[in-house]
Short mmCIF file of C-alpha atoms in Angstrom, two decimals:
data_model
loop_
_atom_site.label_atom_id
_atom_site.label_comp_id
_atom_site.label_asym_id
_atom_site.label_seq_id
_atom_site.Cartn_x
_atom_site.Cartn_y
_atom_site.Cartn_z
CA MET U 524 -76.73 -5.55 36.37
CA ARG U 525 -76.56 -8.97 37.75
CA ARG U 526 -73.08 -10.63 37.34
CA ARG U 527 -73.56 -13.93 35.18
CA SER U 528 -72.59 -17.10 36.82
CA PRO U 529 -69.48 -19.17 35.46
CA GLU U 530 -72.18 -21.63 34.03
CA GLU U 531 -74.12 -18.86 32.32
CA ARG U 532 -70.96 -17.38 30.87
CA TYR U 533 -69.99 -20.92 29.52
CA ARG U 534 -73.23 -21.56 28.04
CA GLU U 535 -73.39 -18.30 26.24
CA GLY U 536 -69.69 -19.21 24.99
CA ARG U 537 -70.72 -22.56 23.91
CA ARG U 538 -73.76 -21.08 22.04
CA LEU U 539 -71.48 -18.80 20.15
CA ASP U 540 -68.95 -21.33 19.58
CA LEU U 541 -71.35 -23.66 18.01
CA LEU U 542 -72.08 -20.96 15.51
CA GLY U 543 -68.75 -20.28 14.66
CA HIS U 544 -68.27 -17.18 16.59
CA GLU U 545 -64.84 -18.32 18.05
CA GLY U 546 -63.40 -15.01 18.91
CA PRO U 547 -66.28 -13.85 20.97
CA SER U 548 -66.54 -17.20 22.81
CA THR U 549 -63.17 -17.40 23.88
CA PRO U 550 -63.13 -14.69 26.71
CA LEU U 551 -66.44 -16.12 28.03
CA TYR U 552 -64.54 -19.67 28.36
CA GLU U 553 -61.86 -18.02 29.85
CA GLU U 554 -63.86 -16.11 32.74
CA ALA U 555 -65.80 -19.31 33.45
CA ALA U 556 -62.54 -21.54 33.33
CA ALA U 557 -60.67 -19.08 35.59
CA ALA U 558 -63.53 -19.60 38.16
CA GLY U 559 -62.95 -23.46 38.11
CA TYR U 560 -65.95 -24.14 36.00
CA GLY U 561 -65.01 -27.53 34.37
CA PRO U 562 -66.89 -27.69 31.11
CA ALA U 563 -65.37 -24.27 30.32
CA CYS U 564 -61.72 -25.62 31.11
CA ASN U 565 -62.45 -28.51 28.55
CA GLU U 566 -63.64 -26.05 25.79
CA LEU U 567 -60.71 -23.62 26.59
CA GLY U 568 -58.41 -26.57 26.31
CA LYS U 569 -59.75 -27.71 23.03
CA GLN U 570 -59.49 -24.15 21.70
CA ARG U 571 -55.98 -23.87 22.83
CA ILE U 572 -54.78 -27.02 21.12
CA ARG U 573 -56.46 -26.27 17.85
CA ALA U 574 -54.68 -23.03 18.09
CA GLY U 575 -51.25 -24.82 18.41
CA ARG U 576 -51.00 -23.82 22.18
CA THR U 577 -50.90 -27.51 23.15
CA ILE U 578 -48.99 -27.24 26.67
CA GLU U 579 -51.61 -24.58 27.76
CA GLY U 580 -54.39 -26.84 26.16
CA LEU U 581 -53.30 -29.82 28.10
CA GLN U 582 -53.15 -27.89 31.27
CA TRP U 583 -56.72 -26.81 30.95
CA LEU U 584 -57.84 -30.24 29.99
CA ARG U 585 -56.33 -31.72 33.04
CA LYS U 586 -58.24 -29.16 34.99
CA ALA U 587 -61.25 -30.31 33.42
CA VAL U 588 -60.66 -33.92 34.40
CA GLU U 589 -59.93 -32.80 37.98
CA ALA U 590 -63.44 -31.02 37.93
CA GLY U 591 -65.15 -34.20 36.90
CA VAL U 592 -65.67 -33.71 33.18
CA PRO U 593 -65.55 -37.08 31.37
CA GLU U 594 -65.13 -35.63 27.82
CA ALA U 595 -61.98 -33.96 28.73
CA SER U 596 -60.47 -37.34 29.67
CA LEU U 597 -61.45 -38.48 26.12
CA ASN U 598 -59.80 -35.43 24.71
CA LEU U 599 -56.52 -36.00 26.65
CA ALA U 600 -56.73 -39.64 25.38
CA ALA U 601 -56.94 -38.12 21.68
CA VAL U 602 -53.61 -36.03 22.30
CA TYR U 603 -51.93 -38.84 23.55
CA THR U 604 -52.99 -41.22 20.75
CA ARG U 605 -51.82 -38.71 18.25
CA ARG U 606 -48.41 -38.48 20.13
CA GLY U 607 -48.18 -42.33 20.00
CA GLN U 608 -48.55 -42.66 23.69
CA ALA U 609 -50.76 -45.50 23.60
CA ALA U 610 -50.64 -46.51 27.29
CA LYS U 611 -51.46 -42.95 28.32
CA ALA U 612 -54.44 -42.81 25.71
CA SER U 613 -55.78 -45.95 27.32
CA GLU U 614 -55.51 -44.81 30.75
CA TYR U 615 -57.62 -41.71 29.95
CA ARG U 616 -59.97 -43.49 27.82
CA ASP U 617 -60.74 -45.92 30.67
CA ARG U 618 -61.07 -42.95 33.12
CA ALA U 619 -63.49 -41.34 30.74
CA GLU U 620 -65.86 -44.26 30.47
CA PRO U 621 -67.85 -44.38 33.58
CA GLY U 622 -68.66 -40.73 33.56
CA LEU U 623 -69.56 -40.82 29.85
CA ARG U 624 -71.99 -43.75 30.33
CA ALA U 625 -73.57 -42.18 33.46
CA ALA U 626 -74.14 -38.87 31.47
CA ALA U 627 -75.39 -40.75 28.48
CA ASP U 628 -77.74 -42.85 30.55
CA ALA U 629 -79.17 -39.66 31.99
CA GLY U 630 -79.97 -38.36 28.48
CA ASP U 631 -76.87 -36.31 27.57
CA LEU U 632 -76.35 -37.12 23.87
CA THR U 633 -73.03 -35.27 23.53
CA ALA U 634 -71.61 -37.79 26.14
CA ALA U 635 -73.45 -40.54 23.94
CA LEU U 636 -71.45 -39.55 21.22
CA GLY U 637 -68.13 -39.68 23.05
CA LEU U 638 -69.19 -43.05 24.59
CA ARG U 639 -69.92 -44.41 21.19
CA ARG U 640 -66.71 -43.36 19.79
CA LEU U 641 -64.82 -44.97 22.70
CA TYR U 642 -66.52 -48.28 22.15
CA ARG U 643 -66.04 -47.90 18.13
CA ASP U 644 -62.16 -47.23 18.81
CA ARG U 645 -62.10 -50.28 21.05
CA GLY U 646 -63.86 -52.44 18.24
CA ASP U 647 -67.01 -53.08 20.39
CA ALA U 648 -69.53 -52.87 17.72
CA ASP U 649 -72.13 -54.27 19.99
CA ALA U 650 -71.70 -51.68 22.70
CA ALA U 651 -71.57 -48.90 20.12
CA ASP U 652 -74.87 -50.02 18.74
CA ALA U 653 -76.38 -50.07 22.19
CA VAL U 654 -75.47 -46.62 22.83
CA LEU U 655 -76.92 -45.53 19.48
CA ALA U 656 -80.20 -47.51 20.31
CA SER U 657 -80.47 -45.79 23.71
CA ALA U 658 -80.01 -42.36 22.22
CA ARG U 659 -82.67 -43.02 19.81
CA ALA U 660 -85.12 -43.93 22.32
CA HIS U 661 -84.33 -40.65 24.15
CA ALA U 662 -84.52 -38.68 21.00
CA GLU U 663 -87.88 -39.99 19.84
CA THR U 664 -89.55 -38.96 23.11
CA SER U 665 -87.69 -35.61 23.50
CA PRO U 666 -89.43 -32.18 22.68
CA ASP U 667 -86.11 -30.54 22.58
CA PRO U 668 -84.55 -29.50 19.21
CA ASP U 669 -80.94 -29.53 20.92
CA VAL U 670 -81.63 -33.12 21.47
CA TRP U 671 -82.63 -33.89 17.96
CA CYS U 672 -79.63 -31.93 16.64
CA ALA U 673 -77.43 -34.01 18.78
CA PHE U 674 -78.88 -37.27 17.67
CA GLY U 675 -78.29 -36.31 14.05
CA ALA U 676 -74.65 -35.89 15.00
CA LEU U 677 -74.68 -39.33 16.44
CA LEU U 678 -76.14 -40.78 13.24
CA ASP U 679 -73.77 -38.81 11.18
CA ASP U 680 -70.78 -40.23 13.16
CA ALA U 681 -72.04 -43.67 12.51
CA GLU U 682 -72.14 -42.69 8.87
CA ARG U 683 -75.84 -42.85 8.50
CA VAL U 684 -76.22 -39.49 6.74
CA ALA U 685 -79.41 -39.88 5.33
CA GLU U 686 -81.12 -40.60 8.83
CA ALA U 687 -79.00 -37.88 10.39
CA VAL U 688 -80.41 -35.41 7.76
CA GLU U 689 -84.04 -36.13 8.91
CA TRP U 690 -83.25 -35.49 12.56
CA TRP U 691 -81.42 -32.25 11.57
CA ARG U 692 -84.45 -31.23 9.34
CA ARG U 693 -86.71 -31.69 12.26
CA ALA U 694 -84.43 -29.40 14.80
CA ALA U 695 -83.91 -26.83 11.82
CA GLU U 696 -87.66 -26.61 11.16
CA ALA U 697 -88.04 -25.80 14.77
CA GLY U 698 -85.62 -22.69 14.39
CA HIS U 699 -82.32 -24.45 15.42
CA PRO U 700 -79.39 -22.50 14.00
CA GLU U 701 -76.67 -25.35 14.19
CA ALA U 702 -79.18 -27.88 12.93
CA MET U 703 -79.88 -25.63 9.78
CA TYR U 704 -76.12 -25.57 9.09
CA LEU U 705 -75.79 -29.29 9.61
CA LEU U 706 -78.68 -29.92 7.51
CA GLY U 707 -77.24 -27.75 4.77
CA LEU U 708 -74.10 -29.72 4.90
CA GLY U 709 -75.67 -33.08 5.07
CA LEU U 710 -77.92 -32.31 1.99
CA HIS U 711 -74.78 -31.03 0.27
CA ASP U 712 -73.16 -34.40 0.86
CA LEU U 713 -76.20 -36.17 -0.65
CA ARG U 714 -76.16 -33.79 -3.74
CA ASP U 715 -79.71 -32.31 -2.80
CA PRO U 716 -80.23 -28.88 -4.25
CA ALA U 717 -81.96 -27.67 -1.15
CA ALA U 718 -78.64 -27.66 0.61
CA GLU U 719 -77.76 -24.04 -0.15
CA GLU U 720 -81.10 -22.68 1.05
CA TRP U 721 -80.73 -24.10 4.31
CA LEU U 722 -77.13 -22.88 4.60
CA GLU U 723 -78.57 -19.39 3.85
CA ARG U 724 -81.19 -19.91 6.40
CA ALA U 725 -78.39 -20.88 8.91
CA ALA U 726 -76.48 -17.72 7.81
CA ARG U 727 -79.36 -15.51 8.46
CA SER U 728 -79.49 -17.01 12.12
CA GLU U 729 -75.84 -15.88 12.41
CA ASN U 730 -74.18 -19.05 11.87
CA ALA U 731 -70.71 -18.13 10.78
CA TYR U 732 -69.76 -21.61 9.74
CA ALA U 733 -72.77 -21.42 7.30
CA MET U 734 -71.51 -18.08 6.02
CA GLY U 735 -68.02 -19.81 5.41
CA SER U 736 -69.63 -22.69 3.66
CA LEU U 737 -71.71 -20.20 1.27
CA ALA U 738 -68.54 -18.47 0.55
CA GLN U 739 -66.75 -21.66 -0.56
CA LEU U 740 -69.83 -22.56 -2.80
CA ALA U 741 -69.83 -19.22 -4.25
CA LEU U 742 -65.95 -19.28 -4.89
CA ALA U 743 -66.22 -22.62 -6.37
CA ARG U 744 -68.78 -21.58 -9.18
CA GLY U 745 -66.64 -18.39 -9.86
CA ASP U 746 -68.57 -15.84 -8.11
CA GLU U 747 -65.94 -13.96 -6.24
CA GLY U 748 -67.84 -11.16 -5.27
CA THR U 749 -70.39 -13.13 -3.28
CA GLY U 750 -67.75 -15.36 -1.87
CA GLU U 751 -65.89 -12.44 -0.42
CA ARG U 752 -68.82 -10.82 0.91
CA TRP U 753 -69.80 -13.95 2.88
CA LEU U 754 -66.40 -14.45 4.11
CA ARG U 755 -66.19 -10.89 5.46
CA ARG U 756 -69.34 -11.54 7.30
CA ALA U 757 -68.00 -14.73 8.82
CA ALA U 758 -64.75 -13.06 9.74
CA LYS U 759 -66.71 -10.18 11.28
CA ALA U 760 -68.53 -12.83 13.58
CA GLY U 761 -65.13 -14.13 14.77
CA PHE U 762 -64.55 -17.26 12.52
CA SER U 763 -60.93 -17.59 12.06
CA GLY U 764 -61.21 -20.06 9.10
CA ALA U 765 -63.01 -17.09 7.21
CA MET U 766 -60.16 -14.81 7.96
CA THR U 767 -57.65 -17.19 6.70
CA ASN U 768 -59.56 -17.76 3.60
CA LEU U 769 -60.00 -13.99 2.99
CA ALA U 770 -56.11 -13.89 3.38
CA VAL U 771 -55.80 -16.54 0.51
CA LEU U 772 -58.20 -14.64 -1.68
CA TYR U 773 -56.07 -11.50 -1.26
CA ARG U 774 -52.81 -13.30 -1.93
CA GLU U 775 -54.19 -14.78 -4.96
CA ARG U 776 -55.13 -11.27 -6.06
CA GLY U 777 -51.66 -10.11 -5.44
CA ASP U 778 -52.83 -7.79 -2.63
CA THR U 779 -50.11 -8.60 -0.20
CA ALA U 780 -50.75 -5.92 2.38
CA ALA U 781 -54.50 -7.21 2.80
CA ALA U 782 -53.44 -10.83 2.87
CA VAL U 783 -50.97 -9.96 5.70
CA ARG U 784 -53.77 -8.37 7.64
CA TRP U 785 -56.06 -11.13 7.32
CA TYR U 786 -53.40 -13.76 8.21
CA THR U 787 -52.58 -11.67 11.29
CA GLU U 788 -56.44 -11.51 12.30
CA ALA U 789 -56.57 -15.19 11.68
CA MET U 790 -53.56 -16.04 13.74
CA ASN U 791 -54.96 -13.78 16.77
CA ALA U 792 -58.16 -15.56 16.34
CA GLY U 793 -56.57 -18.80 16.90
CA ASP U 794 -56.28 -20.38 13.48
CA PRO U 795 -53.28 -22.82 13.85
CA ASN U 796 -52.26 -22.65 10.18
CA ALA U 797 -52.20 -18.74 9.95
CA GLU U 798 -48.79 -17.98 11.44
CA HIS U 799 -47.02 -20.50 9.01
CA GLU U 800 -48.79 -18.98 6.11
CA LEU U 801 -48.20 -15.55 7.27
CA GLN U 802 -44.43 -16.24 7.70
CA ALA U 803 -44.17 -17.95 3.99
CA LEU U 804 -46.07 -14.84 2.57
CA VAL U 805 -43.61 -12.43 4.14
CA SER U 806 -40.50 -14.45 3.40
CA GLY U 807 -41.86 -15.15 -0.17
CA SER U 808 -41.13 -18.76 0.03
#
C-alpha cells in the first residue's frame, strides 16, 4: 500500500476534525506535523491549546509560522491577546496580514475569514467589507460546495445569519456534511423547525458535532434515552464534548463510576475542562 504524503494525512485529519472526530484526527495531524507540514503544525497547535497544553501548542504554532502558514500568526496573536501582551499580538497580526491577503485573493475563503477578522479587530470596517465582497464574487462563480460552505461561515461571522443559511443550504443540498450541520445550527438560531431534520441528516453523514447537538435538543425536551444514544454515538466518533456530557449525565444519575470513566475518556481526548471536573467529582467538592 502506498504511504500517504504529509499533505494527504493532513487533509484526512482536517476532514475528520471538521466532522467532530477529534480523537481520530489527532494522530494524522501529528504524523503530518512531524514531517514538517505547516498546516498540520497549525491545527495540532490549536488542538493542544484547546486541551490546555498551551506551551506545546505555542511551539507547534511557531513551527507553522516558520513554515509560512499565515493563519498560525493570527492564532498566536489571539493567544497573546488573551495574555494581555498587546505588542506581541500586534506583531503577529501584522505578520499574518500579507499571507492572508494573498491567499484570500487567490480564492481561499478560510484565509478570507481570518483577514476579515483582522480588519474588524482593527476597526477598519471598509477593508472588512471589501474582503466579504471579494469572497462573495468568488463564491457566486464557484461550483465547489466547500467554497459555498466557507462563504456561509464568512457571512455568519459578519452576523448575517439568514444569508449564511442560504449558502449552507446550497452546500448541504449538494451533500456537504459540515454544511448540513451548520445549516441545522443556523436554522435553529432562526427558530426554523427544519433545523433538527438537517442536524439528523448531518449525523447520518457521520458528523459528530451534529450528533452532540441532537443529544442536547433531546435532553432539553426531557428525552434522556435519545439524548444518551446520540451522545454515545458522538463519543464513539471521538468527540470529546460528548464524552464530557455523558459524564455529566451519569454524575446526575448518581453513577459515579461511569462518570469517572467518561471524564477520563474526555480528558484523554483533549477536553480542557474534563480534568478539573474529574478531580472535583473524585474529591466530592
